[in-house]
XYZ file of C-alpha atoms in Angstrom:
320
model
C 7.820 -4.744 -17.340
C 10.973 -4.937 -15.088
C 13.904 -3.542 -13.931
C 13.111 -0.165 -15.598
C 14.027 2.975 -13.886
C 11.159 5.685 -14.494
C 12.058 9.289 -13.694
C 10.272 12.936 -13.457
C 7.817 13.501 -16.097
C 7.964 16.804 -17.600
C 4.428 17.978 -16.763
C 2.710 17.626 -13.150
C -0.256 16.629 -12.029
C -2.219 18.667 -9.537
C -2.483 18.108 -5.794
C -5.820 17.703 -4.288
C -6.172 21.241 -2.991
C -5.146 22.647 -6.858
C -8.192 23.601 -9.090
C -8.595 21.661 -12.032
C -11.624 22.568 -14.079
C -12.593 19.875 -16.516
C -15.355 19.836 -19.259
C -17.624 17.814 -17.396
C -16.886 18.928 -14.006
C -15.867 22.568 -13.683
C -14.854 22.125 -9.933
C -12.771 18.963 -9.615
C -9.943 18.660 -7.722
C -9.344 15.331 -8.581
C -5.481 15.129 -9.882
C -4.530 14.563 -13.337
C -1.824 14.150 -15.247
C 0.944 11.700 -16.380
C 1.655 8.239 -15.047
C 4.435 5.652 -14.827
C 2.072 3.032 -16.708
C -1.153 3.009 -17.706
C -3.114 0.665 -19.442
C -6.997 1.476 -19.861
C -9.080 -1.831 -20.054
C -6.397 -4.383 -19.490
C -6.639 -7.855 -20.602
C -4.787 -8.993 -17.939
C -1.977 -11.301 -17.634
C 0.809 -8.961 -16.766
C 4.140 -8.871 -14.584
C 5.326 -5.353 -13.124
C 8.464 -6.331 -11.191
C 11.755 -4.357 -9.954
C 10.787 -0.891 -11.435
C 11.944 1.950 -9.762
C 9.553 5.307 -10.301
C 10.564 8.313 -8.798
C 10.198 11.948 -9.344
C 10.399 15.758 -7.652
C 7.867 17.722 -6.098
C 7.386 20.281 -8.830
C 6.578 16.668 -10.932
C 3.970 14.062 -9.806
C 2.684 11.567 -10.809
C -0.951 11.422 -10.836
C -1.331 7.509 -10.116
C 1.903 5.853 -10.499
C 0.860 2.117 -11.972
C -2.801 2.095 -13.085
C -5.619 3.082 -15.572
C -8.713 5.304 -16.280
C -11.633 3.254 -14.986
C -12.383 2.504 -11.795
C -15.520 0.375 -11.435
C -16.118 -2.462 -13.998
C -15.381 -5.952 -14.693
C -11.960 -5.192 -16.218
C -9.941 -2.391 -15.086
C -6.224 -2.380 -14.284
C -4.258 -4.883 -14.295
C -7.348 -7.049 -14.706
C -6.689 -10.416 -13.949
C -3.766 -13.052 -13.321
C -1.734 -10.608 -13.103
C 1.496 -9.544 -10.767
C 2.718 -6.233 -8.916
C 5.679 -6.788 -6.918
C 9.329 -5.677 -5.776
C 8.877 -2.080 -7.092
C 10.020 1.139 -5.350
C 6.823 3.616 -6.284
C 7.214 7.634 -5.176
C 5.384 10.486 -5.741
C 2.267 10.891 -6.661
C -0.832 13.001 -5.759
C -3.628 10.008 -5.794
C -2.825 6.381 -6.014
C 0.873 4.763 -6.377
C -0.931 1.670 -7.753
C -4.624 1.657 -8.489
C -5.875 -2.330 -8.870
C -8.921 -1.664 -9.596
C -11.860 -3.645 -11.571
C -12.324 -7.192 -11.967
C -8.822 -8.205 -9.605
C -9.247 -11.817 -10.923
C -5.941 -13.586 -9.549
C -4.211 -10.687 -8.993
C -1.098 -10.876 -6.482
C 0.703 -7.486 -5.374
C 3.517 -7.908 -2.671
C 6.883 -6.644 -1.455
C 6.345 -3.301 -2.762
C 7.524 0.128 -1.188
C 5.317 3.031 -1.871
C 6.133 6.242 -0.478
C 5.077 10.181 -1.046
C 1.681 8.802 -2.474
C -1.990 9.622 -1.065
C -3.036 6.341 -1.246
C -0.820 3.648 -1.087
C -2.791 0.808 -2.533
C -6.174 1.434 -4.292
C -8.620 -1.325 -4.818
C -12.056 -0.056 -5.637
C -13.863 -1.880 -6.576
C -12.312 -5.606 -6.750
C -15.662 -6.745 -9.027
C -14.472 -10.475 -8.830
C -11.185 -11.099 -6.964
C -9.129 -12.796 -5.266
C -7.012 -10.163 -4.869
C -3.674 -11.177 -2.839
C -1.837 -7.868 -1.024
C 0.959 -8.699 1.399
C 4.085 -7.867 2.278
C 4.201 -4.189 1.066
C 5.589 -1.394 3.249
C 4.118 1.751 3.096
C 5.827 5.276 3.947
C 5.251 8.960 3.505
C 1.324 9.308 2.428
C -0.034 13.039 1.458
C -2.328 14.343 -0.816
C -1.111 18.689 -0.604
C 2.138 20.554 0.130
C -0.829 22.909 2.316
C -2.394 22.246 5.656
C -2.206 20.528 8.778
C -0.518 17.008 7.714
C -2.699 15.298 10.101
C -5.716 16.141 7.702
C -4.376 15.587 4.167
C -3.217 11.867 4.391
C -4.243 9.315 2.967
C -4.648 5.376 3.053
C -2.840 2.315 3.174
C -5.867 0.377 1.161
C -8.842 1.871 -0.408
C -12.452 0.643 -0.738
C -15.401 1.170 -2.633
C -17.287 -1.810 -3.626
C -19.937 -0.979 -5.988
C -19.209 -4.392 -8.196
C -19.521 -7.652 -6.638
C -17.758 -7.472 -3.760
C -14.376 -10.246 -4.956
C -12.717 -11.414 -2.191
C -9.322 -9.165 -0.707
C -6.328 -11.149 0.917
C -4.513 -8.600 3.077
C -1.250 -10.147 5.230
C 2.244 -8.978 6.612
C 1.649 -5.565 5.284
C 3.778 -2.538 7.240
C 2.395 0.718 7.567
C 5.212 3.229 8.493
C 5.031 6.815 10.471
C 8.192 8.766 8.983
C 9.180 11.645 11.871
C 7.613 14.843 10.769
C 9.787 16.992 8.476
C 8.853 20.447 9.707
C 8.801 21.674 13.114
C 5.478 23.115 12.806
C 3.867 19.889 11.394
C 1.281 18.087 13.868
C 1.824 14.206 13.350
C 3.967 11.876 11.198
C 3.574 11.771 7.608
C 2.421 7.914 7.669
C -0.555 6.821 6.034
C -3.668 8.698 8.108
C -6.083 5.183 7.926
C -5.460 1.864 7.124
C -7.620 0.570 5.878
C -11.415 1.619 4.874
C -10.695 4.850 2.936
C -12.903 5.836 -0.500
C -16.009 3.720 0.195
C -17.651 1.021 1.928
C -15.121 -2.201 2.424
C -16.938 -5.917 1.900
C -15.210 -9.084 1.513
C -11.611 -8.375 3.225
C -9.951 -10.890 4.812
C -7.080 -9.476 7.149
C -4.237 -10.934 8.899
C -0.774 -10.296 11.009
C -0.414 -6.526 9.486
C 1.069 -3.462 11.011
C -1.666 -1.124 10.838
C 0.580 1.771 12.416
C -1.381 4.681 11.422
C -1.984 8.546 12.290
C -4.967 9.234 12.616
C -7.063 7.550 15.831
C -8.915 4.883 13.053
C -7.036 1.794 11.763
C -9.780 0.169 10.248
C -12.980 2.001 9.202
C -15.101 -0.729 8.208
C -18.452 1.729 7.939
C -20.974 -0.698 7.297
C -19.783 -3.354 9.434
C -19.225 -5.880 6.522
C -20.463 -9.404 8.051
C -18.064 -10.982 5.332
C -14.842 -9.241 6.102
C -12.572 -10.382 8.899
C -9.837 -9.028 10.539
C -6.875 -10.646 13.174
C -3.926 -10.606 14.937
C -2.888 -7.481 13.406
C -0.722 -4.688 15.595
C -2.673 -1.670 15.331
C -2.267 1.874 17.225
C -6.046 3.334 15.983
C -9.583 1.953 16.698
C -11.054 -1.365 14.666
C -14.326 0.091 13.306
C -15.781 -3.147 12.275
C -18.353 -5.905 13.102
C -18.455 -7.039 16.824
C -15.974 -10.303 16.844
C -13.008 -8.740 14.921
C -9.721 -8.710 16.388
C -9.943 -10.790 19.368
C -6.162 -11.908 18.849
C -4.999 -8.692 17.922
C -2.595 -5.964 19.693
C -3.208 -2.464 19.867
C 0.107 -0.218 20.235
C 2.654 0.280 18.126
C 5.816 -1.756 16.467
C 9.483 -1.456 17.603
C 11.895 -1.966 15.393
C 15.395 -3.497 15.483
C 17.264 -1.324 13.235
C 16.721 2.678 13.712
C 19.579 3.439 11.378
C 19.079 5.268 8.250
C 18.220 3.442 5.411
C 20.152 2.974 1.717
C 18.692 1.496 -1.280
C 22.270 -0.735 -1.503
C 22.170 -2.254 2.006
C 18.031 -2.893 2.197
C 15.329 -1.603 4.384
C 15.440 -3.713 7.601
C 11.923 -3.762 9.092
C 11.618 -6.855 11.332
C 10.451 -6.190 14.821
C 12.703 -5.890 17.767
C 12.259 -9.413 20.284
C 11.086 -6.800 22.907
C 8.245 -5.443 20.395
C 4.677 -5.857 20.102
C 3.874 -8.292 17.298
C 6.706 -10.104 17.446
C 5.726 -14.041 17.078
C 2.150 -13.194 17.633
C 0.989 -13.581 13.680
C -1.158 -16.569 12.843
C 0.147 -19.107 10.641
C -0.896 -18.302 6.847
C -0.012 -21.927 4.772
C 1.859 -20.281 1.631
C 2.512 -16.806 2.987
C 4.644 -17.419 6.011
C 5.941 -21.033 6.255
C 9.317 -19.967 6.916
C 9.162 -18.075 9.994
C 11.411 -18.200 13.090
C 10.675 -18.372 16.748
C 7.266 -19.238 18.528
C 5.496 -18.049 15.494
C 5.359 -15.477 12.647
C 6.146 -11.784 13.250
C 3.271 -9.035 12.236
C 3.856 -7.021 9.299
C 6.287 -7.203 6.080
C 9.846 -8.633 7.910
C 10.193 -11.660 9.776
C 12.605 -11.347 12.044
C 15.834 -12.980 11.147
C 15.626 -12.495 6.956
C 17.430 -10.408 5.062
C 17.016 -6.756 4.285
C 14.162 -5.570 2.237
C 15.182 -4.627 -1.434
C 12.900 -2.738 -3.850
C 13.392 -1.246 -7.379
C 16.471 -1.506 -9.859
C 18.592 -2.373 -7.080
C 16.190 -5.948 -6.013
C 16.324 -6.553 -9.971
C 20.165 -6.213 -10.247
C 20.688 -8.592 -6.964
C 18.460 -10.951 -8.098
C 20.159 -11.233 -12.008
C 23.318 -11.669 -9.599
C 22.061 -14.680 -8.394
């Protein structure tokens, strides 16, 4: 599935504060409604490249890429399997929702943006799961209340089956300026990562875990098998004593404050004078090419082209 430009549904789904009684459940809240793709027990083997999903406010998305069951040894998109390059905006829950069995399953250089939760991976039953080099912008889950206490994640937990092994590198969390006067933070993701349920088996490195609320990480059972490093964080590292010993708190600098168009690219990479910049760890496979001392934090080495999503990443790379 690529290169496919995917536009406002004609129905909505419900935002988290909406009432939406079901048969089973006469108070849920839980969104519903259409999605971009869905596909209910996957058997795997899929590519999702270049798409570009958009829509309006008066028309979300429920999820944006994903399926119907959460917990289980299949799920969406299963296994060996491929998520990358698309531009993914609004929806109420999560823009794409990898969750199940996660066997082989790779999702980079994605930009998600007016989602709740950018990336949604519970449970990963088997793994590996590979998630790196996606940027993350806008996150929300209501048009009502205080912004600082209706966002959402960068990553979600909640390991119930198995506990497969989750890769997470040179991921950028952005905090857009606030868009109302009145509003009381940014409108980046609120956590990074550690939202739904209990994380186990994460394995963390050289991210920019920029994020609103005072918690980057909210590892709540202090998972002896996840590990997390030389990321640039701005919240607290709830996790098992050890974690983080390389890594920065503050927050990232960019080289390029201009406005952004979807023709020129997104640049990202971190000013010389910024925290994070050639303070990553090497990663054999994931950053071989950097430049300088070492490898910048988050999705943009410094020195690379602009970042290209969507349609527009599909038509410059049939160009080529």
């Amino acid at each position: 599935v690529q290169g496919n430009e995917i536009h406002p549904p004609r129905g909505g789904a419900n935002s988290w504060d909406e009432h939406r009684p079901t048969r089973s459940d006469p108070d849920n809240h839980h969104p519903g409604g259409p999605q971009a793709i869905h596909l209910a027990e996957s058997a795997g083997n899929h590519v999702f490249r270049f798409n570009t999903v958009y829509s309006d406010d008066e028309h979300q998305f429920n999820d944006i890429f994903g399926a119907a069951r959460n917990h289980g040894r299949t799920g969406f998109p299963n296994s060996d399997s491929d998520i990358y390059g698309n531009y993914l905006s609004h929806c109420w829950d999560d823009a794409i929702e990898s969750e199940g069995a996660n066997r082989n399953v790779r999702i980079w250089g994605n930009f998600t943006t007016r989602s709740f939760v950018s990336i949604a991976t519970a449970s990963t039953s088997m793994g590996p799961l590979y998630v790196w080099r996606n940027v993350s912008g806008i996150s929300r889950r209501s048009f009502s209340g205080d912004p600082s206490e209706t966002q959402g994640a960068f990553l979600k937990h909640s390991d119930r089956r198995g506990g497969g092994r989750i890769y997470v590198f040179h991921n950028t969390l952005l905090q857009p300026p606030k868009l109302l006067p009145d509003e009381k933070s940014p409108l980046g993701c609120g956590i990074g990562l550690g939202w739904g349920g209990p994380i186990s088996n994460v394995f963390c490195r050289n991210n920019i875990l920029h994020t609103a609320s005072p918690v980057a990480v909210n590892d709540r059972k202090l998972d002896r098998l996840s590990s997390y490093d030389y990321d640039l964080y701005s919240g607290r590292i709830h996790a098992a004593e050890g974690n983080e010993l390389h890594g920065i708190r503050g927050e990232p600098k960019y080289r390029s404050e201009e406005p952004v168009s979807r023709r020129t690219g997104l640049d990202l990479s971190l000013a010389s004078d910024s925290l994070g910049f050639d303070a990553g760890t090497r990663l054999p496979n994931f950053n071989d090419r950097f430049t300088g001392r070492g490898p910048d934090v988050g999705a943009h080495e410094a020195g690379t082209k602009p970042l290209h999503f969507g349609v527009q990443a599909f038509k410059r790379m049939k160009k080529r």
